[in-house]
PDB file of C-alpha atoms in Angstrom:
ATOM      1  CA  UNK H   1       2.184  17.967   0.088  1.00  0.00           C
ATOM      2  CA  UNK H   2       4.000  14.428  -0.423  1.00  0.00           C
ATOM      3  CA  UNK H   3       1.549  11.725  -1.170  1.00  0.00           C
ATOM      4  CA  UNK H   4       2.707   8.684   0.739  1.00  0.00           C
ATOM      5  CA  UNK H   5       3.921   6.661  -2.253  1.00  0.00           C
ATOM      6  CA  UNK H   6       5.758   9.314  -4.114  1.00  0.00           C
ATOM      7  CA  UNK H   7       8.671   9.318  -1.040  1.00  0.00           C
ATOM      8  CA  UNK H   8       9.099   5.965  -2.307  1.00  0.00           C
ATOM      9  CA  UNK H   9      10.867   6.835  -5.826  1.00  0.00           C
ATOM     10  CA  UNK H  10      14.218   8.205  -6.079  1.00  0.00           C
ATOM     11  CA  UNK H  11      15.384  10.164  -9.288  1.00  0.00           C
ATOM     12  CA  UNK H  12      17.864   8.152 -11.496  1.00  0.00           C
ATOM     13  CA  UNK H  13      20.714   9.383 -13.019  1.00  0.00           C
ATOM     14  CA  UNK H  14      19.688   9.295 -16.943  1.00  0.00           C
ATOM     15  CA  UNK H  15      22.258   6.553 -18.634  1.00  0.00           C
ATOM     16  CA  UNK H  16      22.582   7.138 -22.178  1.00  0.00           C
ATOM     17  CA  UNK H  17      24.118   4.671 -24.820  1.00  0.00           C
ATOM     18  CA  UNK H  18      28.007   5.687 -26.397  1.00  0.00           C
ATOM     19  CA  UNK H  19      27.177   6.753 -29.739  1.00  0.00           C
ATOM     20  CA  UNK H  20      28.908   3.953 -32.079  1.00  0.00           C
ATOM     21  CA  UNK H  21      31.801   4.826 -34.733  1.00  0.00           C
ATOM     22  CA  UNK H  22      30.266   4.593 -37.989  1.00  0.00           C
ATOM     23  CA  UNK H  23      33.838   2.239 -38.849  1.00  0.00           C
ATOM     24  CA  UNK H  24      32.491  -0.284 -36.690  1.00  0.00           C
ATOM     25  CA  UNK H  25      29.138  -0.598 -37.591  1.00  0.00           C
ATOM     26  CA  UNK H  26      30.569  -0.467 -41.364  1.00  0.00           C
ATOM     27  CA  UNK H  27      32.673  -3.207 -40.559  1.00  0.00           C
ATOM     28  CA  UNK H  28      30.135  -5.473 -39.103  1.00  0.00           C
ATOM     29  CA  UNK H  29      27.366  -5.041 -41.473  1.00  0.00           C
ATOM     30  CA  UNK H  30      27.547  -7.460 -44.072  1.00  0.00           C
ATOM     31  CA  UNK H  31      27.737  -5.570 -48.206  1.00  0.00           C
ATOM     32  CA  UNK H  32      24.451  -5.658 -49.847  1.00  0.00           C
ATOM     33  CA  UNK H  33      25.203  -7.363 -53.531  1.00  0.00           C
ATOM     34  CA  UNK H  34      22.994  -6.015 -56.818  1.00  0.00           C
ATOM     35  CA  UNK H  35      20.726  -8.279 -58.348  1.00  0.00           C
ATOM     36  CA  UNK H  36      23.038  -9.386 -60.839  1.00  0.00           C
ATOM     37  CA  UNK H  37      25.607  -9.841 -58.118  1.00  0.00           C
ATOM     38  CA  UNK H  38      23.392 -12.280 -56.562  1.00  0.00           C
ATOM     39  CA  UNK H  39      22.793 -14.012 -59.857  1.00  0.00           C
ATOM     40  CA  UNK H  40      26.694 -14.484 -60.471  1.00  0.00           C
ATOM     41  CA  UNK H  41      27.609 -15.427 -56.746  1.00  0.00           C
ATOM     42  CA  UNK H  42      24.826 -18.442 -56.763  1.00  0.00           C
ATOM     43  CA  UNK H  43      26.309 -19.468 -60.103  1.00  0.00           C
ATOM     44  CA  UNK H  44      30.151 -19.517 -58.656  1.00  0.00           C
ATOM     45  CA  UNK H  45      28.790 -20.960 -55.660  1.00  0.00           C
ATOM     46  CA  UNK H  46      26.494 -23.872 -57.613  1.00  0.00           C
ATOM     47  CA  UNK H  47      29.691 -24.583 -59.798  1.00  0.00           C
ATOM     48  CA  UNK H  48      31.948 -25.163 -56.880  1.00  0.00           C
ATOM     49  CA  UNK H  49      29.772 -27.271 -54.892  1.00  0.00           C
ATOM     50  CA  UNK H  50      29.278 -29.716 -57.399  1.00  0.00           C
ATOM     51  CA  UNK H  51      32.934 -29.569 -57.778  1.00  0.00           C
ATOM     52  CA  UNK H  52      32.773 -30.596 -54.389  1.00  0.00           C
ATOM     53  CA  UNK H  53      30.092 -32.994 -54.222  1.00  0.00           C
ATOM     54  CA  UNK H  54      31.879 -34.908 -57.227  1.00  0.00           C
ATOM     55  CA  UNK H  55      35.539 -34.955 -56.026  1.00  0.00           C
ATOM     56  CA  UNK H  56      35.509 -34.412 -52.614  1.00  0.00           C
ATOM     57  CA  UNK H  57      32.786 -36.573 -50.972  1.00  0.00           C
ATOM     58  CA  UNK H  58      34.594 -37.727 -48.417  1.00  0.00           C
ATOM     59  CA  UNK H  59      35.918 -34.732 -46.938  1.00  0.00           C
ATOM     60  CA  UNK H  60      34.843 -31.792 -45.235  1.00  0.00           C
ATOM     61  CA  UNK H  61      33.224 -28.557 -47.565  1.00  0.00           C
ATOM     62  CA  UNK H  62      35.838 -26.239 -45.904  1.00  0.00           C
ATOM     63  CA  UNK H  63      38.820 -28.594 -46.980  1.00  0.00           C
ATOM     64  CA  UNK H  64      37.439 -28.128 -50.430  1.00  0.00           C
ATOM     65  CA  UNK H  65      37.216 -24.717 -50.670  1.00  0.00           C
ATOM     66  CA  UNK H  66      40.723 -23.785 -48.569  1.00  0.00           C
ATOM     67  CA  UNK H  67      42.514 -26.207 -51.321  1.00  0.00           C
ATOM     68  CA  UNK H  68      40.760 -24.357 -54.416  1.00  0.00           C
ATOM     69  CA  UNK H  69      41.240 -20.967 -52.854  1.00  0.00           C
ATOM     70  CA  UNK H  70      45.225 -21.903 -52.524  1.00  0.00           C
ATOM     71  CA  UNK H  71      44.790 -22.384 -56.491  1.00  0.00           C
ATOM     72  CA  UNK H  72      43.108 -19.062 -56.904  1.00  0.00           C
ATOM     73  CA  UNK H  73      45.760 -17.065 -55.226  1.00  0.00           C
ATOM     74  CA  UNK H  74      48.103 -17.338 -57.589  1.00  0.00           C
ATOM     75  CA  UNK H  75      50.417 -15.179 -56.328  1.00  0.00           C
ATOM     76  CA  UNK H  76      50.443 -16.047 -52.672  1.00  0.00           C
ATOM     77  CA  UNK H  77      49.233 -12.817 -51.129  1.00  0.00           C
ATOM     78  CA  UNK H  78      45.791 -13.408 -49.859  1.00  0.00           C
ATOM     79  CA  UNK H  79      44.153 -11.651 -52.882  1.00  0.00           C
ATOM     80  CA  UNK H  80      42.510 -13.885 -54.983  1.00  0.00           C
ATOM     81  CA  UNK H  81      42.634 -11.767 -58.661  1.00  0.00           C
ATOM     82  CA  UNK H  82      40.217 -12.454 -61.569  1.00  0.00           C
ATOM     83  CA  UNK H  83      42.627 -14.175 -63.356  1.00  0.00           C
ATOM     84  CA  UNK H  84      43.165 -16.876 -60.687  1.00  0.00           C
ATOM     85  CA  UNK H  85      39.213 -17.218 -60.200  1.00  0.00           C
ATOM     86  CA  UNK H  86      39.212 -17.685 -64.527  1.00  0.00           C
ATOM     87  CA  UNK H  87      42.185 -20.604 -64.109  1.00  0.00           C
ATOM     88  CA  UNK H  88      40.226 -22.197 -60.933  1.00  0.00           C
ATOM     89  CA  UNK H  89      37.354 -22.681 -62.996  1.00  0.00           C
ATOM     90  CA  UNK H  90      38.978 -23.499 -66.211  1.00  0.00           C
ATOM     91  CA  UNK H  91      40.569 -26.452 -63.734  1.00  0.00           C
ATOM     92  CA  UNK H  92      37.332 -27.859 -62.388  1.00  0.00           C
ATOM     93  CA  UNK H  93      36.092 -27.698 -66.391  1.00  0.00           C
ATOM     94  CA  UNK H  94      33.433 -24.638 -65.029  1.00  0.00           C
ATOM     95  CA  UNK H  95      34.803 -21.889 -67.453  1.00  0.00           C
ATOM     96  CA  UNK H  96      32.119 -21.913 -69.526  1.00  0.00           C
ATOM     97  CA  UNK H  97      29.573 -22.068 -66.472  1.00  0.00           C
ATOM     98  CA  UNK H  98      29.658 -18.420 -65.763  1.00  0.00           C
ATOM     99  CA  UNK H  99      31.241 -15.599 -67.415  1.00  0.00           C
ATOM    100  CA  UNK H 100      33.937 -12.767 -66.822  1.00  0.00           C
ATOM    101  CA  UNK H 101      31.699 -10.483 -65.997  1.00  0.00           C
ATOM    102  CA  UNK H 102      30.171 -12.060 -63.704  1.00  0.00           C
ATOM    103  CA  UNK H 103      33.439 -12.562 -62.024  1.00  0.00           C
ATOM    104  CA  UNK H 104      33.857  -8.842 -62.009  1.00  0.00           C
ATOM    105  CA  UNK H 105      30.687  -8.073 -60.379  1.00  0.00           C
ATOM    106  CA  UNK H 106      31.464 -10.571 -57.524  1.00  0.00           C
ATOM    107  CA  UNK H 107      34.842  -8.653 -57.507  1.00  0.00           C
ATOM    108  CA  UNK H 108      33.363  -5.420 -57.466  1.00  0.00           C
ATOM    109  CA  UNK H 109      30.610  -5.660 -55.204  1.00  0.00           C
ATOM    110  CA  UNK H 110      32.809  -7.876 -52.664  1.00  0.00           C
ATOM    111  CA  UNK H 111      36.367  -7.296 -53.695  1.00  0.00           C
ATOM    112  CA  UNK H 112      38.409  -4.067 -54.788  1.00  0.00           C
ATOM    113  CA  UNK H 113      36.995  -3.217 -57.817  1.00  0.00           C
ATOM    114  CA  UNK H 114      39.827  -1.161 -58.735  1.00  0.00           C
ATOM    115  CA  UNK H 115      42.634  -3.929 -59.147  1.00  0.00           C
ATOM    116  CA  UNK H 116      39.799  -6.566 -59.263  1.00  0.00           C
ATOM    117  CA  UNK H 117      41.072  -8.222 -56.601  1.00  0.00           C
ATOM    118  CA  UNK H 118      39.058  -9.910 -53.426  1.00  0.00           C
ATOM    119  CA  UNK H 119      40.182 -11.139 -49.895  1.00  0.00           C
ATOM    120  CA  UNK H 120      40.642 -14.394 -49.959  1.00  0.00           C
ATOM    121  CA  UNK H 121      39.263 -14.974 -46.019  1.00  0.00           C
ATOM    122  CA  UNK H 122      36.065 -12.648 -47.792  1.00  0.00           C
ATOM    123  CA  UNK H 123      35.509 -15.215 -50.731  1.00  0.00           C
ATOM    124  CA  UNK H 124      35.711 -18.060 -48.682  1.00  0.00           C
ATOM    125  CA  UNK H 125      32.973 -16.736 -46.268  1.00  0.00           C
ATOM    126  CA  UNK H 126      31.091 -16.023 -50.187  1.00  0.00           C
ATOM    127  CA  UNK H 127      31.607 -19.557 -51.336  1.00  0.00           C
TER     128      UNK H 127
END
């Protein structure tokens, strides 16, 4: 026997979720940096904005960092290489503010570790 409330609920189809493509969920999910990546990114980041703060007070941060990020890719490609990070802050008189291997871990942890290269959109979103 039917009890009186049970006629009541109808049986729904069972809706499950897409699995997602591990690519995408890869490419959303922000890289995790090492300790001492996180020691040499505040550094880089510390030395630029009081680059900024001295030189460019009256403009916008972004402006800032687009026009030093035009210096660092030195070869126009939208790579910025270690070298071109090393003459950026030789430039701004940072050089001896943090050191090349700190510049490698950034570029390592962020970048392509193998040419020591990074994005140039990805170290802007960094700095």
């Amino acid at each position: 026997m039917i009890s009186s409330s049970a006629k009541f609920f109808t049986r729904l189809p069972v809706v499950r979720a897409a699995p997602r493509c591990a690519t995408s969920r890869a490419a959303a999910s922000p890289r995790h940096l090492s300790s001492h990546g996180v020691v040499a990114l505040e550094k880089l980041k510390e030395v630029i904005d009081e680059y900024r703060r001295e030189n460019y007070t009256h403009e916008l941060p972004s402006r800032c960092k687009k026009e030093l990020l035009a210096v660092a890719d030195t070869n126009h490609d939208g790579n910025i290489p270690l070298e071109g990070i090393e003459m950026l802050l030789k430039n701004i008189g940072a050089s001896d503010r943090i050191s090349r291997n700190e510049i490698e871990t950034i570029l390592c942890e962020e970048g392509q570790c193998d040419n020591k290269t990074i994005d140039s959109s990805r170290f802007m979103q960094l700095i």
